[in-house]
Coordinates of N, CA and C in Angstrom, one line a residue:
M1185 N 143.0 -83.1 106.9 CA 143.3 -81.9 105.8 C 144.2 -81.0 105.8
I1186 N 143.8 -79.6 106.7 CA 144.5 -78.9 107.2 C 144.8 -78.1 108.2
R1187 N 144.3 -79.4 109.5 CA 144.7 -79.2 111.0 C 146.2 -78.1 111.1
G1188 N 146.0 -77.2 112.2 CA 147.1 -76.7 113.0 C 147.8 -75.9 111.7
T1189 N 147.3 -75.2 110.2 CA 147.6 -75.0 109.8 C 147.8 -72.9 110.2
S1190 N 148.6 -72.0 110.6 CA 147.8 -71.0 110.2 C 147.1 -70.2 109.1
V1191 N 145.8 -69.5 109.9 CA 144.5 -68.9 109.0 C 146.0 -68.2 107.5
E1192 N 146.5 -67.4 108.9 CA 147.4 -66.0 108.1 C 148.0 -66.9 106.7
G1193 N 148.8 -68.4 106.8 CA 149.4 -68.5 105.7 C 148.6 -70.0 104.6
R1194 N 147.8 -69.6 104.7 CA 146.6 -70.3 104.1 C 146.2 -69.7 102.8
D1195 N 146.1 -70.2 101.6 CA 145.6 -69.8 100.5 C 144.1 -69.8 100.5
V1196 N 143.5 -68.6 100.9 CA 141.9 -68.7 101.1 C 141.0 -69.2 99.7
I1197 N 141.6 -68.9 98.8 CA 140.7 -69.3 97.9 C 140.7 -70.8 97.0
G1198 N 142.3 -71.5 98.2 CA 141.9 -72.9 97.5 C 141.1 -73.4 98.8
V1199 N 140.9 -72.4 100.5 CA 140.1 -73.3 101.2 C 138.8 -72.9 100.5
I1200 N 138.3 -72.0 100.2 CA 137.3 -72.4 99.7 C 136.7 -73.1 99.0
L1201 N 137.5 -72.8 97.9 CA 137.3 -74.0 97.1 C 137.2 -75.1 97.4
A1202 N 138.0 -75.8 98.0 CA 138.1 -76.8 99.0 C 136.7 -77.6 99.6
F1203 N 136.3 -76.3 99.9 CA 135.2 -76.8 101.3 C 134.1 -76.8 100.0
R1204 N 133.7 -75.5 98.8 CA 132.9 -76.0 98.4 C 132.9 -77.2 97.5
R1205 N 134.1 -78.1 96.8 CA 134.2 -79.1 96.6 C 133.4 -80.6 97.5
A1206 N 134.0 -80.2 98.6 CA 133.5 -81.1 99.3 C 131.2 -80.4 99.9
L1207 N 131.2 -79.4 99.8 CA 129.5 -79.7 100.0 C 128.2 -80.3 99.4
R1208 N 129.6 -80.2 97.7 CA 128.9 -80.4 96.6 C 128.6 -82.2 96.3
E1209 N 129.6 -82.8 97.4 CA 129.6 -84.4 96.3 C 129.1 -84.3 97.9
V1210 N 128.3 -84.3 99.2 CA 127.3 -84.7 100.1 C 125.7 -84.8 99.6
P1211 N 125.6 -85.4 99.7 CA 123.8 -85.1 99.4 C 122.8 -84.2 100.8
P1212 N 122.5 -83.4 100.4 CA 121.2 -81.7 101.4 C 121.7 -82.8 103.1
D1213 N 120.8 -84.4 103.1 CA 120.3 -84.0 104.2 C 122.7 -84.2 104.9
R1214 N 123.1 -84.7 104.6 CA 124.4 -84.8 104.6 C 125.2 -83.3 105.3
C1215 N 124.7 -82.7 104.6 CA 125.5 -81.6 104.6 C 126.0 -80.9 105.8
P1216 N 125.0 -80.3 106.7 CA 125.4 -79.9 108.4 C 126.8 -80.3 109.1
E1217 N 126.6 -81.6 108.7 CA 127.1 -82.9 110.1 C 128.3 -82.5 109.1
L1218 N 128.4 -82.6 107.3 CA 130.4 -82.3 106.6 C 130.6 -81.0 107.0
A1219 N 129.9 -80.3 107.0 CA 129.9 -78.3 107.3 C 130.6 -78.4 109.0
A1220 N 130.1 -79.1 109.4 CA 130.9 -78.6 110.5 C 131.8 -79.4 110.8
E1221 N 131.7 -80.9 110.3 CA 133.6 -81.3 110.8 C 134.8 -80.7 109.9
Y1222 N 134.2 -80.2 108.8 CA 135.5 -78.9 108.1 C 135.9 -78.1 108.0
L1223 N 134.8 -77.2 109.7 CA 134.9 -75.9 109.7 C 135.6 -76.4 111.4
C1224 N 135.3 -77.7 112.5 CA 136.2 -77.5 112.9 C 137.5 -78.3 112.7
D1225 N 137.7 -78.8 111.8 CA 139.0 -79.6 111.4 C 139.5 -77.5 111.1
L1226 N 139.4 -76.8 110.2 CA 140.0 -76.4 109.2 C 140.2 -75.1 110.5
F1227 N 138.9 -74.6 111.6 CA 140.1 -74.0 112.4 C 140.4 -73.9 113.7
D1228 N 140.9 -75.3 114.1 CA 141.6 -76.6 114.9 C 140.8 -76.4 115.8
G1229 N 139.4 -76.3 115.2 CA 138.5 -77.1 116.9 C 138.3 -77.8 118.2
S1230 N 138.1 -77.9 118.8 CA 137.8 -79.0 119.8 C 136.1 -79.4 118.9
M1231 N 135.3 -78.2 119.2 CA 134.4 -78.6 118.6 C 133.8 -77.9 117.0
A1232 N 132.4 -78.5 116.9 CA 131.8 -76.6 116.3 C 130.1 -77.6 115.8
A1233 N 129.7 -76.5 115.7 CA 128.3 -76.5 115.5 C 127.3 -75.5 115.0
L1234 N 126.3 -75.8 114.5 CA 125.8 -75.0 113.3 C 124.0 -74.6 113.8
N1235 N 124.0 -73.5 114.0 CA 122.6 -73.4 114.2 C 121.7 -72.1 114.0
L1236 N 120.3 -71.9 113.4 CA 119.9 -71.2 112.6 C 119.1 -70.4 113.2
M1237 N 118.3 -69.7 112.7 CA 117.4 -69.1 113.6 C 116.3 -69.3 113.4
D1238 N 115.6 -69.1 114.5 CA 114.2 -69.0 114.5 C 113.6 -68.0 114.7
Y1239 N 113.1 -67.4 113.5 CA 113.2 -65.3 114.2 C 111.6 -65.5 115.0
G1240 N 111.0 -66.6 114.0 CA 109.2 -66.2 114.3 C 109.5 -67.2 116.3
G1241 N 110.0 -68.3 116.7 CA 110.9 -68.4 118.3 C 111.7 -66.9 118.6
S1242 N 112.4 -65.9 118.0 CA 113.2 -65.3 118.9 C 114.2 -66.4 119.1
R1243 N 114.5 -67.6 118.4 CA 115.7 -68.2 119.5 C 116.6 -68.8 118.0
Y1244 N 117.4 -69.6 118.7 CA 118.6 -69.9 117.9 C 118.5 -72.1 117.7
Q1245 N 118.4 -72.5 117.2 CA 117.8 -74.0 117.0 C 119.3 -74.4 116.5
T1246 N 120.1 -75.3 117.4 CA 121.7 -76.1 117.1 C 120.8 -77.7 115.9
I1247 N 121.3 -77.6 115.1 CA 121.3 -78.4 113.9 C 122.0 -79.6 113.9
T1248 N 123.1 -79.5 114.3 CA 124.6 -80.9 115.0 C 125.6 -79.8 115.2
N1249 N 126.1 -80.8 116.0 CA 126.9 -80.5 116.5 C 127.9 -81.9 116.5
V1250 N 129.3 -81.4 116.1 CA 130.3 -82.3 116.2 C 131.4 -82.3 116.5
G1251 N 132.2 -83.2 117.1 CA 134.1 -82.7 118.2 C 134.1 -84.0 119.1
D1252 N 134.5 -82.9 120.2 CA 134.2 -83.3 121.5 C 132.9 -82.9 122.1
L1253 N 132.6 -83.6 121.9 CA 130.9 -82.3 123.1 C 130.9 -82.9 124.6
V1254 N 130.1 -81.8 124.8 CA 129.8 -82.1 126.5 C 128.7 -82.9 126.7
V1255 N 128.3 -82.8 128.1 CA 127.1 -83.4 128.3 C 126.7 -82.1 128.2
G1256 N 125.0 -83.1 127.4 CA 124.4 -82.7 126.5 C 123.6 -82.3 125.8
E1257 N 125.1 -82.2 124.8 CA 125.5 -81.9 123.7 C 125.2 -83.2 123.0
K1258 N 124.2 -83.0 121.6 CA 124.4 -83.9 120.9 C 124.8 -84.0 119.0
P1259 N 124.9 -84.6 118.7 CA 125.4 -84.9 117.1 C 124.2 -84.2 116.2
S1260 N 123.3 -84.3 116.5 CA 121.4 -84.3 115.7 C 120.7 -84.1 116.4
P1261 N 120.7 -83.1 117.3 CA 119.6 -83.0 118.4 C 118.3 -82.4 118.0
A1262 N 116.9 -84.0 118.2 CA 116.4 -82.9 118.6 C 115.6 -81.5 118.6
E1263 N 115.9 -80.7 120.1 CA 115.1 -80.1 120.1 C 115.9 -79.3 121.1
E1264 N 117.1 -78.4 120.4 CA 118.1 -78.1 121.1 C 117.9 -76.1 120.9
Y1265 N 117.6 -75.9 121.6 CA 116.9 -74.0 122.0 C 117.6 -72.7 122.4
Y1266 N 118.4 -71.4 121.6 CA 118.7 -71.1 122.8 C 118.3 -69.5 122.9
A1267 N 117.6 -69.1 123.4 CA 117.1 -66.9 123.1 C 117.7 -66.6 122.4
F1268 N 117.7 -65.7 121.8 CA 118.5 -64.7 121.1 C 118.7 -64.1 122.1
A1269 N 118.0 -63.4 123.8 CA 117.4 -62.1 124.3 C 118.7 -63.0 125.3
D1270 N 119.1 -64.0 125.4 CA 120.3 -64.9 125.6 C 121.5 -64.4 125.0
Y1271 N 121.9 -64.2 124.0 CA 122.9 -64.2 123.0 C 122.6 -63.1 122.4
P1272 N 122.6 -61.6 123.4 CA 122.8 -60.5 122.7 C 123.6 -60.1 121.2
F1273 N 124.8 -60.5 122.5 CA 126.5 -60.0 121.0 C 126.2 -61.1 120.0
T1274 N 126.1 -61.7 119.7 CA 125.9 -62.7 118.9 C 125.2 -62.4 118.1
T1275 N 123.8 -62.4 118.8 CA 122.1 -61.8 117.7 C 123.1 -61.2 117.1
Q1276 N 123.7 -59.1 117.4 CA 124.0 -58.2 116.9 C 124.8 -58.6 116.0
Q1277 N 125.8 -59.4 116.4 CA 126.6 -59.5 115.7 C 126.3 -60.2 114.1
L1278 N 125.4 -61.0 114.0 CA 125.1 -61.6 112.7 C 124.2 -61.1 111.9
A1279 N 123.3 -60.3 112.6 CA 122.7 -58.9 112.6 C 123.8 -57.9 111.0
R1280 N 124.7 -58.0 111.7 CA 125.2 -57.0 110.5 C 126.0 -57.6 110.2
G1281 N 126.6 -59.3 109.8 CA 127.0 -59.3 108.9 C 128.4 -60.0 109.6
A1282 N 128.5 -59.8 110.8 CA 129.7 -60.4 111.4 C 130.3 -61.1 112.0
S1283 N 131.9 -61.7 111.8 CA 131.9 -62.3 112.9 C 132.6 -62.0 113.8
Y1284 N 132.5 -63.0 115.1 CA 133.1 -62.6 116.1 C 133.9 -63.6 116.8
R1285 N 134.5 -63.1 118.4 CA 135.5 -64.4 118.8 C 135.4 -63.9 119.7
S1286 N 135.6 -64.8 120.9 CA 135.7 -64.9 121.9 C 137.2 -65.5 122.9
A1287 N 137.5 -65.3 123.7 CA 138.3 -66.0 124.4 C 138.2 -65.8 126.3
L1288 N 138.2 -66.5 126.9 CA 137.7 -66.7 128.9 C 139.3 -66.0 129.9
D1289 N 140.4 -65.6 128.6 CA 141.6 -64.5 128.8 C 141.8 -63.5 128.6
D1290 N 140.3 -62.7 127.6 CA 140.1 -61.6 127.6 C 139.0 -60.9 129.0
P1291 N 139.7 -59.6 129.2 CA 138.9 -59.2 130.0 C 137.6 -58.6 129.0
D1292 N 137.4 -58.4 127.9 CA 136.2 -58.4 127.3 C 135.6 -59.0 126.4
C1293 N 135.8 -60.3 127.4 CA 134.9 -61.6 126.4 C 133.6 -60.9 127.1
P1294 N 132.3 -61.0 126.5 CA 131.0 -61.2 126.3 C 130.6 -61.9 127.5
Q1295 N 129.9 -61.7 128.2 CA 129.2 -62.2 129.2 C 129.1 -63.1 128.9
E1296 N 128.1 -63.3 127.8 CA 127.2 -64.9 127.7 C 128.6 -65.9 127.0
Y1297 N 129.4 -65.0 127.0 CA 130.7 -66.1 126.1 C 131.6 -67.1 127.3
R1298 N 131.0 -66.2 128.2 CA 132.4 -66.2 129.6 C 131.6 -67.5 130.4
E1299 N 130.3 -67.8 129.8 CA 129.1 -68.4 131.0 C 129.3 -69.4 130.5
L1300 N 129.0 -69.4 129.0 CA 129.4 -70.7 128.2 C 130.3 -71.8 128.0
L1301 N 131.3 -70.8 127.3 CA 132.9 -71.2 127.8 C 133.0 -71.8 128.7
T1302 N 132.7 -71.7 130.2 CA 133.3 -71.7 131.6 C 132.3 -72.9 131.6
A1303 N 131.4 -73.2 131.8 CA 130.0 -73.9 131.4 C 131.1 -75.7 130.6
Q1304 N 131.4 -75.4 129.6 CA 131.9 -76.2 128.9 C 132.8 -76.6 128.9
R1305 N 134.1 -75.8 129.9 CA 134.8 -76.0 130.3 C 136.2 -76.0 128.0
R1306 N 135.1 -74.7 127.9 CA 136.5 -74.6 126.7 C 136.9 -73.1 126.6
T1307 N 138.1 -72.6 126.0 CA 139.0 -72.0 126.5 C 138.7 -70.0 125.4
D1308 N 138.1 -70.6 124.0 CA 137.8 -69.8 123.0 C 136.9 -69.9 121.9
C1309 N 136.4 -69.0 121.6 CA 135.4 -68.9 119.9 C 134.9 -68.4 119.0
L1310 N 133.9 -69.4 118.5 CA 134.5 -68.1 116.6 C 133.7 -68.5 116.4
G1311 N 132.4 -67.3 116.0 CA 131.2 -67.7 115.4 C 131.3 -66.6 113.6
A1312 N 130.3 -67.0 113.1 CA 130.4 -66.7 111.8 C 129.3 -66.4 110.9
P1313 N 128.8 -65.7 110.3 CA 126.9 -65.6 109.4 C 127.1 -66.5 108.9
I1314 N 125.7 -67.2 108.6 CA 125.6 -68.4 107.5 C 124.4 -67.3 106.8
R1315 N 124.9 -66.5 105.6 CA 123.7 -65.4 105.3 C 123.9 -65.8 103.6
L1316 N 122.3 -65.9 103.0 CA 121.7 -65.8 102.2 C 121.1 -64.7 101.8
A1317 N 121.1 -63.8 100.6 CA 120.9 -62.8 99.9 C 120.6 -61.5 101.7
G1318 N 122.0 -61.6 102.0 CA 122.5 -60.5 102.9 C 121.1 -61.0 104.3
N1319 N 120.3 -61.5 103.7 CA 119.4 -62.2 105.6 C 120.9 -63.1 106.2
P1320 N 120.1 -63.6 107.5 CA 121.4 -64.3 108.5 C 119.9 -65.3 108.3
L1321 N 120.6 -66.5 107.8 CA 120.4 -67.8 108.5 C 120.4 -68.5 109.5
G1322 N 121.4 -67.9 109.9 CA 122.6 -68.8 111.1 C 123.9 -68.9 111.5
E1323 N 124.4 -69.3 112.4 CA 125.9 -69.2 112.7 C 125.9 -70.9 112.2
F1324 N 127.5 -70.8 112.0 CA 128.7 -71.7 113.0 C 128.9 -71.1 113.8
W1325 N 129.2 -72.3 114.2 CA 130.2 -71.7 115.6 C 131.0 -73.0 116.3
V1326 N 132.6 -72.3 116.3 CA 133.5 -72.9 116.6 C 134.0 -72.7 117.6
A1327 N 134.5 -73.7 118.3 CA 135.1 -73.7 120.1 C 136.2 -74.6 120.2
R1328 N 137.2 -74.0 120.7 CA 138.5 -74.9 120.9 C 138.4 -74.7 122.9
D1329 N 139.3 -76.1 123.4 CA 140.4 -75.7 124.8 C 141.1 -76.0 124.5
S1330 N 141.6 -75.2 123.8 CA 143.4 -75.4 124.2 C 143.4 -74.1 124.9
G1331 N 143.0 -73.2 124.3 CA 143.5 -72.1 125.2 C 144.3 -71.3 124.4
R1332 N 144.2 -72.3 123.1 CA 144.8 -70.6 121.7 C 143.7 -69.8 121.1
P1333 N 143.5 -69.0 121.0 CA 142.8 -67.5 120.7 C 142.8 -67.8 119.2
F1334 N 141.8 -67.7 119.1 CA 141.4 -67.2 117.6 C 141.9 -65.7 117.0
D1335 N 142.1 -65.5 116.3 CA 142.2 -64.3 115.4 C 141.7 -63.5 114.7
E1336 N 142.2 -62.4 113.4 CA 141.6 -61.5 112.5 C 141.3 -61.9 111.2
N1337 N 142.4 -63.0 111.4 CA 142.8 -63.8 110.2 C 141.6 -65.4 110.3
D1338 N 141.1 -65.5 111.5 CA 140.7 -67.0 111.6 C 138.7 -66.2 110.8
E1339 N 138.4 -64.6 112.0 CA 137.2 -64.2 111.6 C 137.1 -63.9 109.8
D1340 N 138.3 -63.7 109.4 CA 137.8 -63.5 108.0 C 137.5 -64.8 107.3
L1341 N 138.2 -64.9 107.3 CA 138.2 -67.1 107.2 C 136.6 -67.0 106.8
A1342 N 136.6 -67.0 108.2 CA 134.8 -67.4 108.7 C 134.8 -67.0 108.6
V1343 N 134.1 -65.5 107.8 CA 132.9 -65.0 106.8 C 132.2 -65.1 105.1
A1344 N 133.9 -65.6 104.8 CA 133.8 -66.1 103.9 C 133.3 -67.9 104.1
C1345 N 133.7 -68.9 104.9 CA 133.2 -70.0 104.9 C 131.7 -70.5 104.8
G1346 N 131.0 -68.9 105.8 CA 129.6 -68.7 106.2 C 129.3 -68.3 105.0
A1347 N 129.5 -67.5 103.7 CA 129.0 -67.5 102.4 C 129.0 -68.7 101.7
T1348 N 130.2 -69.6 101.7 CA 130.4 -70.6 100.7 C 129.3 -71.5 101.6
L1349 N 129.0 -72.0 102.6 CA 128.1 -72.1 103.7 C 126.3 -72.2 102.6
A1350 N 126.1 -70.7 103.0 CA 124.5 -70.5 102.9 C 125.2 -71.1 101.4
R1351 N 125.9 -70.8 100.2 CA 126.4 -70.6 99.2 C 125.7 -72.4 98.2
F1352 N 126.6 -72.9 99.0 CA 126.4 -74.4 98.0 C 125.7 -75.2 99.2
C1353 N 125.0 -74.6 99.8 CA 124.4 -75.9 101.0 C 122.6 -75.2 101.2
R1354 N 121.9 -75.2 100.3 CA 120.6 -74.5 100.2 C 120.1 -75.5 100.2
P1355 N 119.5 -76.8 101.5 CA 118.7 -77.7 101.2 C 117.3 -77.2 102.2
R1356 N 116.1 -78.6 102.7 CA 115.8 -77.6 103.2 C 115.6 -77.1 105.0
W1357 N 117.0 -77.4 105.4 CA 117.5 -76.8 106.6 C 117.8 -74.9 106.6
A1358 N 118.1 -74.7 105.2 CA 118.4 -74.1 105.5 C 117.5 -72.7 105.0
V1359 N 116.1 -72.5 105.5 CA 114.9 -72.1 105.3 C 114.3 -70.9 106.7
A1360 N 115.0 -70.0 106.9 CA 115.2 -69.3 108.3 C 113.9 -69.1 108.4
G1361 N 113.1 -69.4 109.8 CA 112.2 -69.1 110.5 C 111.4 -67.7 110.2

């Protein structure tokens, strides 16, 4: 696909059109896995996940993990939840419609990601909201273990990918709690 190419040098419209085509070509039940695989490849990640926001339970629910998974991560977890309270930085960013990135070597890395990345032996992460009609349904999350940080261009492209995912992949899983 486009692994390893800098986001800055990419044709963003071309990337989004290719993402839309890929999402249209699969049945709704395969959409989360395909989207996570596409995003992992696009952002040169070692893994990617899609998380829904369960507002009733004040938590995130992971619906798919792809790539190099660590102990405890399953491709299609039945019961993988994370409390909003444990990820205040993430929850705040998603509510604003903003992407985020963190790196272990950044002294300003939020504690929630310092702990998570260290525990998972990963070095960097990028997250972006999946929003429909202005409301966050969830996020996609991409991590690297290469030590190569994500940058502003990655964040910009991630927001566009999140919007595309919400628009073109609206099966049963895309119903916010």
